[in-house]
CSV table of C-alpha atoms and ligand atoms in Angstrom, one decimal:
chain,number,residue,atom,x,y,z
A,1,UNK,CA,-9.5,58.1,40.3
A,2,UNK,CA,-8.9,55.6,43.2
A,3,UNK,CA,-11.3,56.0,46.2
A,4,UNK,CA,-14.6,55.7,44.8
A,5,UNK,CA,-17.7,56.8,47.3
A,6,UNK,CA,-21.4,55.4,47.6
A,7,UNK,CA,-24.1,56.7,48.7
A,8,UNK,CA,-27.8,56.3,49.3
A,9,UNK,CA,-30.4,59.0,49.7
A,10,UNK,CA,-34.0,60.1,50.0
A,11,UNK,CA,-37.0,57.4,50.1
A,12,UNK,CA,-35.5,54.1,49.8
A,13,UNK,CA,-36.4,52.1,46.9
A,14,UNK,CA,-36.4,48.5,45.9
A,15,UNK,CA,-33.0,47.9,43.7
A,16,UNK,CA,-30.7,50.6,45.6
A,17,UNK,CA,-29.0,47.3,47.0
A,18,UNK,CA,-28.9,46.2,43.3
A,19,UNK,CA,-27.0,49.2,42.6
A,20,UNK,CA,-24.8,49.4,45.7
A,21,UNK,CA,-23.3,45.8,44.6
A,22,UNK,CA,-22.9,46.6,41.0
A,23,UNK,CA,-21.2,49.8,42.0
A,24,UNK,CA,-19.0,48.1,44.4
A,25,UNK,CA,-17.6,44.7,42.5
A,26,UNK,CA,-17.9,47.1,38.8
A,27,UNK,CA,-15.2,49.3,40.8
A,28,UNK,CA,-13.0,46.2,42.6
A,29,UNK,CA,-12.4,44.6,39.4
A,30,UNK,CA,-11.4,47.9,37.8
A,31,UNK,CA,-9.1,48.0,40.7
A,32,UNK,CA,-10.6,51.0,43.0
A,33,UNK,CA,-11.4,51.4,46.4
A,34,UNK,CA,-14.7,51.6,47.1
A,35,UNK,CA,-16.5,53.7,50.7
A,36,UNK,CA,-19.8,53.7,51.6
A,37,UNK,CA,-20.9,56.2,53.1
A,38,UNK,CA,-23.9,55.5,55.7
A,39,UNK,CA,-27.0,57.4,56.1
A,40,UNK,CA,-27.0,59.8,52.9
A,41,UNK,CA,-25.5,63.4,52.7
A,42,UNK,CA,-25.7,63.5,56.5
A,43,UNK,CA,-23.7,60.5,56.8
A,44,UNK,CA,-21.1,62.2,54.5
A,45,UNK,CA,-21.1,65.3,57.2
A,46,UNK,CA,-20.6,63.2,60.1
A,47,UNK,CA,-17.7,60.9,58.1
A,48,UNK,CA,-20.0,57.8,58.8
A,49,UNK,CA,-18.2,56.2,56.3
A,50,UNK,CA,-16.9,52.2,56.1
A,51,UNK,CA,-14.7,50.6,53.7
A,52,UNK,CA,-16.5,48.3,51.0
A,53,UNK,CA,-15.6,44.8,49.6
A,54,UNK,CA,-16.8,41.9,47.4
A,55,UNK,CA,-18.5,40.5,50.7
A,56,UNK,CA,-19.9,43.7,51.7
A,57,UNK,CA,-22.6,43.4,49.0
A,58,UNK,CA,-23.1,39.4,49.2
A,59,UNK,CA,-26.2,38.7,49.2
A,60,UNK,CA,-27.8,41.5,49.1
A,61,UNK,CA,-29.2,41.7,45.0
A,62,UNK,CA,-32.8,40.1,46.3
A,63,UNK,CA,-33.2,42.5,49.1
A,64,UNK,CA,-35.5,45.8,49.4
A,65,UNK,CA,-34.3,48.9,51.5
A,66,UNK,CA,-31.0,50.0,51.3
A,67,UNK,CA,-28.1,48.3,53.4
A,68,UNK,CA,-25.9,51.8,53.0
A,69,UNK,CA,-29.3,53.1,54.9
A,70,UNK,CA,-31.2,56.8,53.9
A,71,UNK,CA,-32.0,60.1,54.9
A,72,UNK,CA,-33.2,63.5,53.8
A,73,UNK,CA,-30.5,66.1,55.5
A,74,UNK,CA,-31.6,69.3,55.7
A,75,UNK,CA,-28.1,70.4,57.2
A,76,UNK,CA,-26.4,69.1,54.0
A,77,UNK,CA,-28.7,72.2,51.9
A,78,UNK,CA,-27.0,74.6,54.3
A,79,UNK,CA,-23.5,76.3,53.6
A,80,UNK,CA,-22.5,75.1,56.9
A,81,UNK,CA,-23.3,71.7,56.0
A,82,UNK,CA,-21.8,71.3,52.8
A,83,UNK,CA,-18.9,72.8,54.0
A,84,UNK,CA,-18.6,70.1,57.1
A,85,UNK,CA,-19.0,67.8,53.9
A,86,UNK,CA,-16.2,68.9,51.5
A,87,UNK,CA,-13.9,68.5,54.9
A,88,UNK,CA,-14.9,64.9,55.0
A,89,UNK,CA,-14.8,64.4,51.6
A,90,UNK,CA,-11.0,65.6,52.0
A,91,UNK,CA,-10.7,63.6,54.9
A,92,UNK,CA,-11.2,60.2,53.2
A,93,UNK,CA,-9.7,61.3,49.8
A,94,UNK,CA,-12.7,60.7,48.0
A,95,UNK,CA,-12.0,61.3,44.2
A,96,UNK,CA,-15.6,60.4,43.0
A,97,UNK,CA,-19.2,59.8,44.8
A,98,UNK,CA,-22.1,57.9,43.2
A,99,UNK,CA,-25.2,58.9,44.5
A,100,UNK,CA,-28.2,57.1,44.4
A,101,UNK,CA,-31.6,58.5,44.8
A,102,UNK,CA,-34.1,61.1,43.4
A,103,UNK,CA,-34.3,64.7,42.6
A,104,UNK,CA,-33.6,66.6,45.4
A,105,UNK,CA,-30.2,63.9,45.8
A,106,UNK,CA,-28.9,65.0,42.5
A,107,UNK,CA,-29.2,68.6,43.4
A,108,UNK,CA,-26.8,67.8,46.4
A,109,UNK,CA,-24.6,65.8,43.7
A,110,UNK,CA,-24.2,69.4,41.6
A,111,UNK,CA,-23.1,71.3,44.5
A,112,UNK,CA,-20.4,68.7,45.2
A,113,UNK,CA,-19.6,69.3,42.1
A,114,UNK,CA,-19.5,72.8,41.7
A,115,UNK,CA,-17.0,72.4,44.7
A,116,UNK,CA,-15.1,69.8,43.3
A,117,UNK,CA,-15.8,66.5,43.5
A,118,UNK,CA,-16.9,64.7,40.9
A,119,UNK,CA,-19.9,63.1,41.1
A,120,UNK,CA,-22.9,60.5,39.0
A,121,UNK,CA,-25.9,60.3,39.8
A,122,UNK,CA,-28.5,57.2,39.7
A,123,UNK,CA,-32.3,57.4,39.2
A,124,UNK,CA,-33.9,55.4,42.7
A,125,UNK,CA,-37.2,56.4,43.3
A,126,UNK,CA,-40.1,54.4,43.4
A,127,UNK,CA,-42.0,57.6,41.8
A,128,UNK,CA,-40.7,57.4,38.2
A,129,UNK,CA,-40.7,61.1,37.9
A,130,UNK,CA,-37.4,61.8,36.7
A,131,UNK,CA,-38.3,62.5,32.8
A,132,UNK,CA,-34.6,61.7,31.6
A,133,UNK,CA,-35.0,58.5,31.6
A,134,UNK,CA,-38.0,56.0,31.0
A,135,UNK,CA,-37.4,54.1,34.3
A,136,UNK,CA,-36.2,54.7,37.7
A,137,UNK,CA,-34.8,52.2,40.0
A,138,UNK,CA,-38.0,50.6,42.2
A,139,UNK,CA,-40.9,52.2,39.9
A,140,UNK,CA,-41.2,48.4,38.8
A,141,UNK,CA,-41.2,47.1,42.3
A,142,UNK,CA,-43.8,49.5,43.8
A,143,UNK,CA,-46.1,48.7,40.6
A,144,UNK,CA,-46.0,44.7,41.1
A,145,UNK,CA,-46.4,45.6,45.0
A,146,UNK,CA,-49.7,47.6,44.3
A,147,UNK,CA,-50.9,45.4,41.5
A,148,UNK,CA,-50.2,42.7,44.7
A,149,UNK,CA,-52.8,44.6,46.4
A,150,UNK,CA,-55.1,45.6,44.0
A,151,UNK,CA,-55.9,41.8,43.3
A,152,UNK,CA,-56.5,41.1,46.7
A,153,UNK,CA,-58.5,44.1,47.4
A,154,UNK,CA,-60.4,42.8,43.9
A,155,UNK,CA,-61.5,39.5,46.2
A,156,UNK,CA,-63.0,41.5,48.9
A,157,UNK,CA,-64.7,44.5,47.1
A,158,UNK,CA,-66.3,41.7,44.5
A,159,UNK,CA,-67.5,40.0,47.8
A,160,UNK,CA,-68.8,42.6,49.7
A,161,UNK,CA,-70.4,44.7,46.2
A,162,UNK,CA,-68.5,47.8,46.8
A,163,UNK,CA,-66.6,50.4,45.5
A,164,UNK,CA,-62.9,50.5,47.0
A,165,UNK,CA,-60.2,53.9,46.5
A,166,UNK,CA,-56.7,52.7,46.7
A,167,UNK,CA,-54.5,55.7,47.7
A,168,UNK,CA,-51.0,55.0,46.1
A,169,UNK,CA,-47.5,56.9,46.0
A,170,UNK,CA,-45.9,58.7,43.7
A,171,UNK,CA,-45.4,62.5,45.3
A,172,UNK,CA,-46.7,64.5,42.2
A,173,UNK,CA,-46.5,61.8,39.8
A,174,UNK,CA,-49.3,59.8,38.5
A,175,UNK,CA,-46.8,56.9,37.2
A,176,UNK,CA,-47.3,54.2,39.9
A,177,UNK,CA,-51.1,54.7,40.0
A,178,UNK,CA,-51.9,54.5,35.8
A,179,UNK,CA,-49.3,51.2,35.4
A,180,UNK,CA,-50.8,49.8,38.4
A,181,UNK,CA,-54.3,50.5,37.6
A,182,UNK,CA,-54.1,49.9,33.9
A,183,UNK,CA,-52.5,46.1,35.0
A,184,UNK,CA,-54.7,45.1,37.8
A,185,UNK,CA,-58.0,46.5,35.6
A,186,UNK,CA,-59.3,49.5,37.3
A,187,UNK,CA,-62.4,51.1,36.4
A,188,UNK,CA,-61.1,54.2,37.2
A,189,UNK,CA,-57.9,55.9,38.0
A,190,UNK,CA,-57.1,59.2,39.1
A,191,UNK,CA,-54.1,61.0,38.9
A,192,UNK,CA,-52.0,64.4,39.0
A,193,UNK,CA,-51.3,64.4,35.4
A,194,UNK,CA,-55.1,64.6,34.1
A,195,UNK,CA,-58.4,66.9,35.7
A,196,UNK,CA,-61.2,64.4,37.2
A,197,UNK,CA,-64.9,65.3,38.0
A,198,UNK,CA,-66.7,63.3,41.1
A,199,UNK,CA,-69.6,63.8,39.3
A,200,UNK,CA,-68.6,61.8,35.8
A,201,UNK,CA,-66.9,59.2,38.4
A,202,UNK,CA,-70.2,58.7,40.0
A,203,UNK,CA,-72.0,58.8,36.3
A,204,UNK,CA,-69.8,55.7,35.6
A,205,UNK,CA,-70.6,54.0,39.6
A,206,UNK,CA,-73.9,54.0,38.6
A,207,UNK,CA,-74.0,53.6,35.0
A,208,UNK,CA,-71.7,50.2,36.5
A,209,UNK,CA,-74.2,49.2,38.7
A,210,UNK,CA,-77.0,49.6,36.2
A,211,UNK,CA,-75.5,46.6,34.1
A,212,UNK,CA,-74.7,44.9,37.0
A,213,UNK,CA,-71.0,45.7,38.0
A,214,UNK,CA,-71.4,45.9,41.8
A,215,UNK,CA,-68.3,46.5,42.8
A,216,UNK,CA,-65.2,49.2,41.7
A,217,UNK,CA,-61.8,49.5,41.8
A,218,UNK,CA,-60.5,53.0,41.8
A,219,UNK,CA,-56.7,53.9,41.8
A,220,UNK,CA,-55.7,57.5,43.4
A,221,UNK,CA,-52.3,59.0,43.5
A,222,UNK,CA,-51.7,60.6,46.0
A,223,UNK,CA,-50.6,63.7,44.1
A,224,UNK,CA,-54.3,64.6,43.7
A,225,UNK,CA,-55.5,63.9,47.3
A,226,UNK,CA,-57.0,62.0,50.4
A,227,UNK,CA,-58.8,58.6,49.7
A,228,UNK,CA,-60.7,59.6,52.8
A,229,UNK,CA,-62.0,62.6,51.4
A,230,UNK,CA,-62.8,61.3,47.9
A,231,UNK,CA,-64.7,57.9,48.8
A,232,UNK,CA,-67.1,60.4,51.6
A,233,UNK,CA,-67.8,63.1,48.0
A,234,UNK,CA,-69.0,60.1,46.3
A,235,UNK,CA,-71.3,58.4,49.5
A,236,UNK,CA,-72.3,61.7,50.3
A,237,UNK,CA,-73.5,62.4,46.2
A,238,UNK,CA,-74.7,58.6,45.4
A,239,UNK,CA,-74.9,57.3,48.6
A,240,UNK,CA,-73.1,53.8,47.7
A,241,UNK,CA,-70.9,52.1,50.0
A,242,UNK,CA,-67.1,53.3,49.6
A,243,UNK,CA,-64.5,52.3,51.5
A,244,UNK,CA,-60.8,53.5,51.3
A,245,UNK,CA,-57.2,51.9,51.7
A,246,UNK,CA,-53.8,53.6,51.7
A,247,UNK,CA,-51.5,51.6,50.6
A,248,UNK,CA,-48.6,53.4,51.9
A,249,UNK,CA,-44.9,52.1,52.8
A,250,UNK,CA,-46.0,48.2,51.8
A,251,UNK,CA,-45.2,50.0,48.2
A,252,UNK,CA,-41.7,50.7,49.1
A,253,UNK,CA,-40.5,47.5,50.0
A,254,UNK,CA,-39.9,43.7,49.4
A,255,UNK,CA,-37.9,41.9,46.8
A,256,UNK,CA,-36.8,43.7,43.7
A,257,UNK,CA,-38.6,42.9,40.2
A,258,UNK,CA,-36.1,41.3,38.0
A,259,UNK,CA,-36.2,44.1,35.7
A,260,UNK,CA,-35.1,46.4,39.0
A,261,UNK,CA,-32.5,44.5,39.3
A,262,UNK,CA,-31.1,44.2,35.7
A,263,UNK,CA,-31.7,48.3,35.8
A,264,UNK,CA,-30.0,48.5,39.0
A,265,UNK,CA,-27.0,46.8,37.8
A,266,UNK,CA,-26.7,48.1,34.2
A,267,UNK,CA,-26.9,51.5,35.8
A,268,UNK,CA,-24.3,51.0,38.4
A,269,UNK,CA,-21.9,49.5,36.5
A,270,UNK,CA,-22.2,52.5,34.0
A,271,UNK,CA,-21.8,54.9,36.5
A,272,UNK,CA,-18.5,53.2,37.7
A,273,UNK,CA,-16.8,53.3,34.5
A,274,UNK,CA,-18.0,57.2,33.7
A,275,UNK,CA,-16.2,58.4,36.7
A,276,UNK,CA,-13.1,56.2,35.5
A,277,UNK,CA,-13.8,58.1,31.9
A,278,UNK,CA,-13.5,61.6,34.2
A,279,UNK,CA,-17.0,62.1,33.5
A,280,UNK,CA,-18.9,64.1,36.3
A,281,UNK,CA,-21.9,66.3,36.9
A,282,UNK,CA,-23.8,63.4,35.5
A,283,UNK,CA,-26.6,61.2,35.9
A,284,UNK,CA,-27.6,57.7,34.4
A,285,UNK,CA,-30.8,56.6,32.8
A,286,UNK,CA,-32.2,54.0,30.9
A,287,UNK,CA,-34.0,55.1,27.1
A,288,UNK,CA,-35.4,52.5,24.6
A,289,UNK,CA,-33.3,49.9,26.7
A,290,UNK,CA,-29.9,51.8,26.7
A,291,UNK,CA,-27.9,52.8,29.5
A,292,UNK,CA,-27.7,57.1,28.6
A,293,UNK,CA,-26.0,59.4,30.3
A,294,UNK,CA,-26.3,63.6,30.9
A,295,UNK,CA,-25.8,66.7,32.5
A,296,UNK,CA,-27.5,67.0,35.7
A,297,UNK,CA,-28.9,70.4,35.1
A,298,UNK,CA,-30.0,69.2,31.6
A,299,UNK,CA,-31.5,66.0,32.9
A,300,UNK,CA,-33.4,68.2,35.9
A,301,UNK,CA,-34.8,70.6,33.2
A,302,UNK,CA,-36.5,68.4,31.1
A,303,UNK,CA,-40.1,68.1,31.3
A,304,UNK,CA,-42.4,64.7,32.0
A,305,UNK,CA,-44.2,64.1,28.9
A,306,UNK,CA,-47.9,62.4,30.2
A,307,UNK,CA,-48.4,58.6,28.4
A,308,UNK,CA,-52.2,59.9,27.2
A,309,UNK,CA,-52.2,56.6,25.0
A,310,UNK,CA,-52.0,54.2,28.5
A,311,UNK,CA,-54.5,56.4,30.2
A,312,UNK,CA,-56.8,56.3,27.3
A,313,UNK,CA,-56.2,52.5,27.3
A,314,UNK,CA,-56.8,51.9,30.8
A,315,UNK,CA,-60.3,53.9,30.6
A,316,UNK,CA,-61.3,52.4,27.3
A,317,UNK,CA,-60.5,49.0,28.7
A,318,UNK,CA,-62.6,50.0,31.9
A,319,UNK,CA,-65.3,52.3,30.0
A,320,UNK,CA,-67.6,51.7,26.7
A,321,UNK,CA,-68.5,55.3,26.7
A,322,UNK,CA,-65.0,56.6,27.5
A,323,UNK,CA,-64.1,59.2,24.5
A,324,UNK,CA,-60.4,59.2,23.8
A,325,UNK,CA,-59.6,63.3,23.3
A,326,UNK,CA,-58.9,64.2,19.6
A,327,UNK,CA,-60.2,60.9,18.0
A,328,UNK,CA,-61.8,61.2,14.7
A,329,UNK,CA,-64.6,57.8,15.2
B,401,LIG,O1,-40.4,59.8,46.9
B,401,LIG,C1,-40.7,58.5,47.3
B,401,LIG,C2,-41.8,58.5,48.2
B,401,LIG,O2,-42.1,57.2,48.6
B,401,LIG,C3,-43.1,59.2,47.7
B,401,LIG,O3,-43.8,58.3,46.8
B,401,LIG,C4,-43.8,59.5,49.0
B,401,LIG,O4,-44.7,60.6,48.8
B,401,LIG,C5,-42.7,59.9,49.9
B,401,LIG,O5,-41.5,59.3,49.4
B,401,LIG,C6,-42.9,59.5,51.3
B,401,LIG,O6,-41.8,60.1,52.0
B,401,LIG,P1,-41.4,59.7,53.5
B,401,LIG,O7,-40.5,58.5,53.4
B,401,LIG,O8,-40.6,60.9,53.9
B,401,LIG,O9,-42.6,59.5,54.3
C-alpha cells in the first residue's frame, strides 16, 4: 500500500472535511501518498484527481461541505463508466480508496472491489440511516441545525398562537426529525418509522388549545410527506391557523458539532490504518463509542431497528394522554 485515494460522495455532510484531514495526515505520518479525487465517482472517471498534503487539509476541521466537492454519477453505475474508472484508477496507481458518503457510495465502493481495488467505506450522511453503526458523520450537525430552528420558530408560533409543521430531512429515515423534535420539545412529531392519524393530531390541537396551549410545534420528515399538504388537512378539518416551513439545505450545512468532528476523525484515522492492515470491502462505524468495522454487504443488509423508547419519550413529554404501546399502567 502506497498511493492512498480520497473521495467524497452523495449529499454533502457536515464532518466530511473532518474526515478528509484525518484521512490525509493519518496516511502522511504512516508514510503514504495520499490523492484526492474531486467531485466523487465521476471525478474518478474523468481522473480529476490532485495530490494531497499536510496543508491541503489546514484549516479545514470547522468547516461544513466538502472541500474534495460531491456528486451523485449516474455514469459511474454503468459498465461503461466503471470501466473508464478502473483505467484511471490504473492510471494514478491507486492501491486503496476511502470513500466517504452514504448508501448508494458504498455500493460503488464494492464494485471497485469486486474489480480490484481495495476500498473502506465511511458513514457521511446527515440521514443516520445506515443501521451498522449508531452514528453517521453530520446526523449531529443537521440535528443542532434544526433544533436551531425549531427554537426560533418557537418565538414566533408562541407570538402569533399558531400551529407551525417543520418539514425536515432525512430521505426515509425519521432519525433527524425524532432527536430534533424530542430536544427542541415538540408536541408532535411525525415520521416514516411510525403510522400517524390527522384526526388524533387534531384531537391533541384542540385538546392543547382547550387548556390553553395556543400554539404547536410539529416535526415532519420528509419521508412521510409535504408540510404543505399536511398543515391544509388539519385547517381544512379544525379550521386553526397552520402555517408550514421547510427547512431544507440550512440542515446540511455550517460548522460541525464537536462530536462530528471527533467521529469524523476517529473514523478516518481507522480507515487509514485498515487499508494498511489489507483490509478491504469494508466500512467504518461507531457502536457504544467504538470505532467497528465490517463487510460492506453485511453492513448494507442489516436492518434499522426503530428507538420506540425516544418516540414514546418525546410524546409522553409532549402528551398526558399519550399511551406508550405494550405498557402494563
Ligand atoms: O441524503 C442526504 C439528503 O440531504 C437527504 O436528507 C435529502 O432527501 C437529500 O439528500 C437531498 O438530496 P439533493 O442534494 O440531491 O437535493
Amino acid at each position: 500500500m502506497r498511493n492512498i485515494a480520497l473521495l467524497t460522495s452523495g449529499g454533502d455532510s457536515p464532518g466530511m472535511n473532518a474526515a478528509i484531514r484525518a484521512v490525509v495526515r493519518t496516511s502522511i505520518n504512516r508514510g503514504l501518498n495520499v490523492l484526492g479525487i474531486n467531485r466523487g465517482f465521476s471525478g474518478l472517471i474523468n481522473g480529476d484527481i490532485i495530490e494531497m498534503n499536510m496543508s491541503s487539509v489546514a484549516d479545514i476541521i470547522h468547516r461544513g461541505g466538502t472541500i474534495l466537492k460531491t456528486a451523485r454519477s449516474e455514469e459511474f453505475k454503468t459498465d461503461e463508466g466503471l470501466r473508464k474508472a478502473l483505467n484511471i484508477a490504473g492510471v494514478f496507481k491507486i492501491d486503496g480508496l476511502i470513500v466517504i458518503g452514504g448508501d448508494g457510495s458504498f455500493r460503488g465502493a464494492e464494485k471497485l472491489c469486486e474489480n480490484g481495488i481495495p476500498c473502506i467505506g465511511i458513514p457521511g450522511t446527515i440521514d443516520n440511516d445506515l443501521a451498522y453503526t449508531d452514528y453517521t458523520i453530520g446526523f449531529d450537525t443537521a440535528v443542532n441545525n434544526v433544533l436551531d430552528s425549531i427554537n426560533k420558530i418557537r418565538d414566533t408560533s408562541n407570538s402569533h398562537e399558531r400551529v407551525t409543521i417543520i418539514e425536515v430531512m432525512g430521505r426515509n429515515s425519521g432519525d433527524i426529525a425524532l432527536y430534533a423534535g424530542l430536544a427542541g420539545g415538540a408536541e408532535t412529531i411525525i415520521i416514516p418509522e411510525v403510522s400517524y392519524s390527522i384526526d388524533d393530531i387534531c384531537k391533541r390541537l384542540i385538546e392543547g388549545k382547550n387548556r390553553n396551549k395556543l400554539y404547536s410545534i410539529i416535526v415532519l420528515a420528509e419521508g412521510v410527506g409535504k408540510a404543505t399538504d399536511i398543515a391544509e388537512e388539519i385547517h381544512e378539518k379544525i379550521n386553526i391557523e397552520v402555517r408550514a416551513t421547510i427547512l431544507g439545505y440550512i440542515q446540511r450545512g455550517g460548522n460541525p458539532t464537536a462530536f462530528d468532528r471527533i467521529l469524523a476523525s476517529r473514523l478516518g484515522s481507522r480507515a487509514v490504518e485498515l487499508l494498511m492492515e489489507n483490509k478491504s470491502n469494508r466500512v467504518v462505524g461507531i457502536k457504544d463509542n467504538h470505532i467497528i468495522d465490517l463487510q460492506i454487504e453485511e453492513a448494507l443488509s442489516i436492518e434499522k431497528k426503530f428507538q420506540t423508547e425516544l418516540y414514546d419519550l418525546a410524546n409522553v413529554l409532549s402528551n398526558s394522554k399519550y399511551e406508550v404501546p405494550g405498557r402494563k399502567i
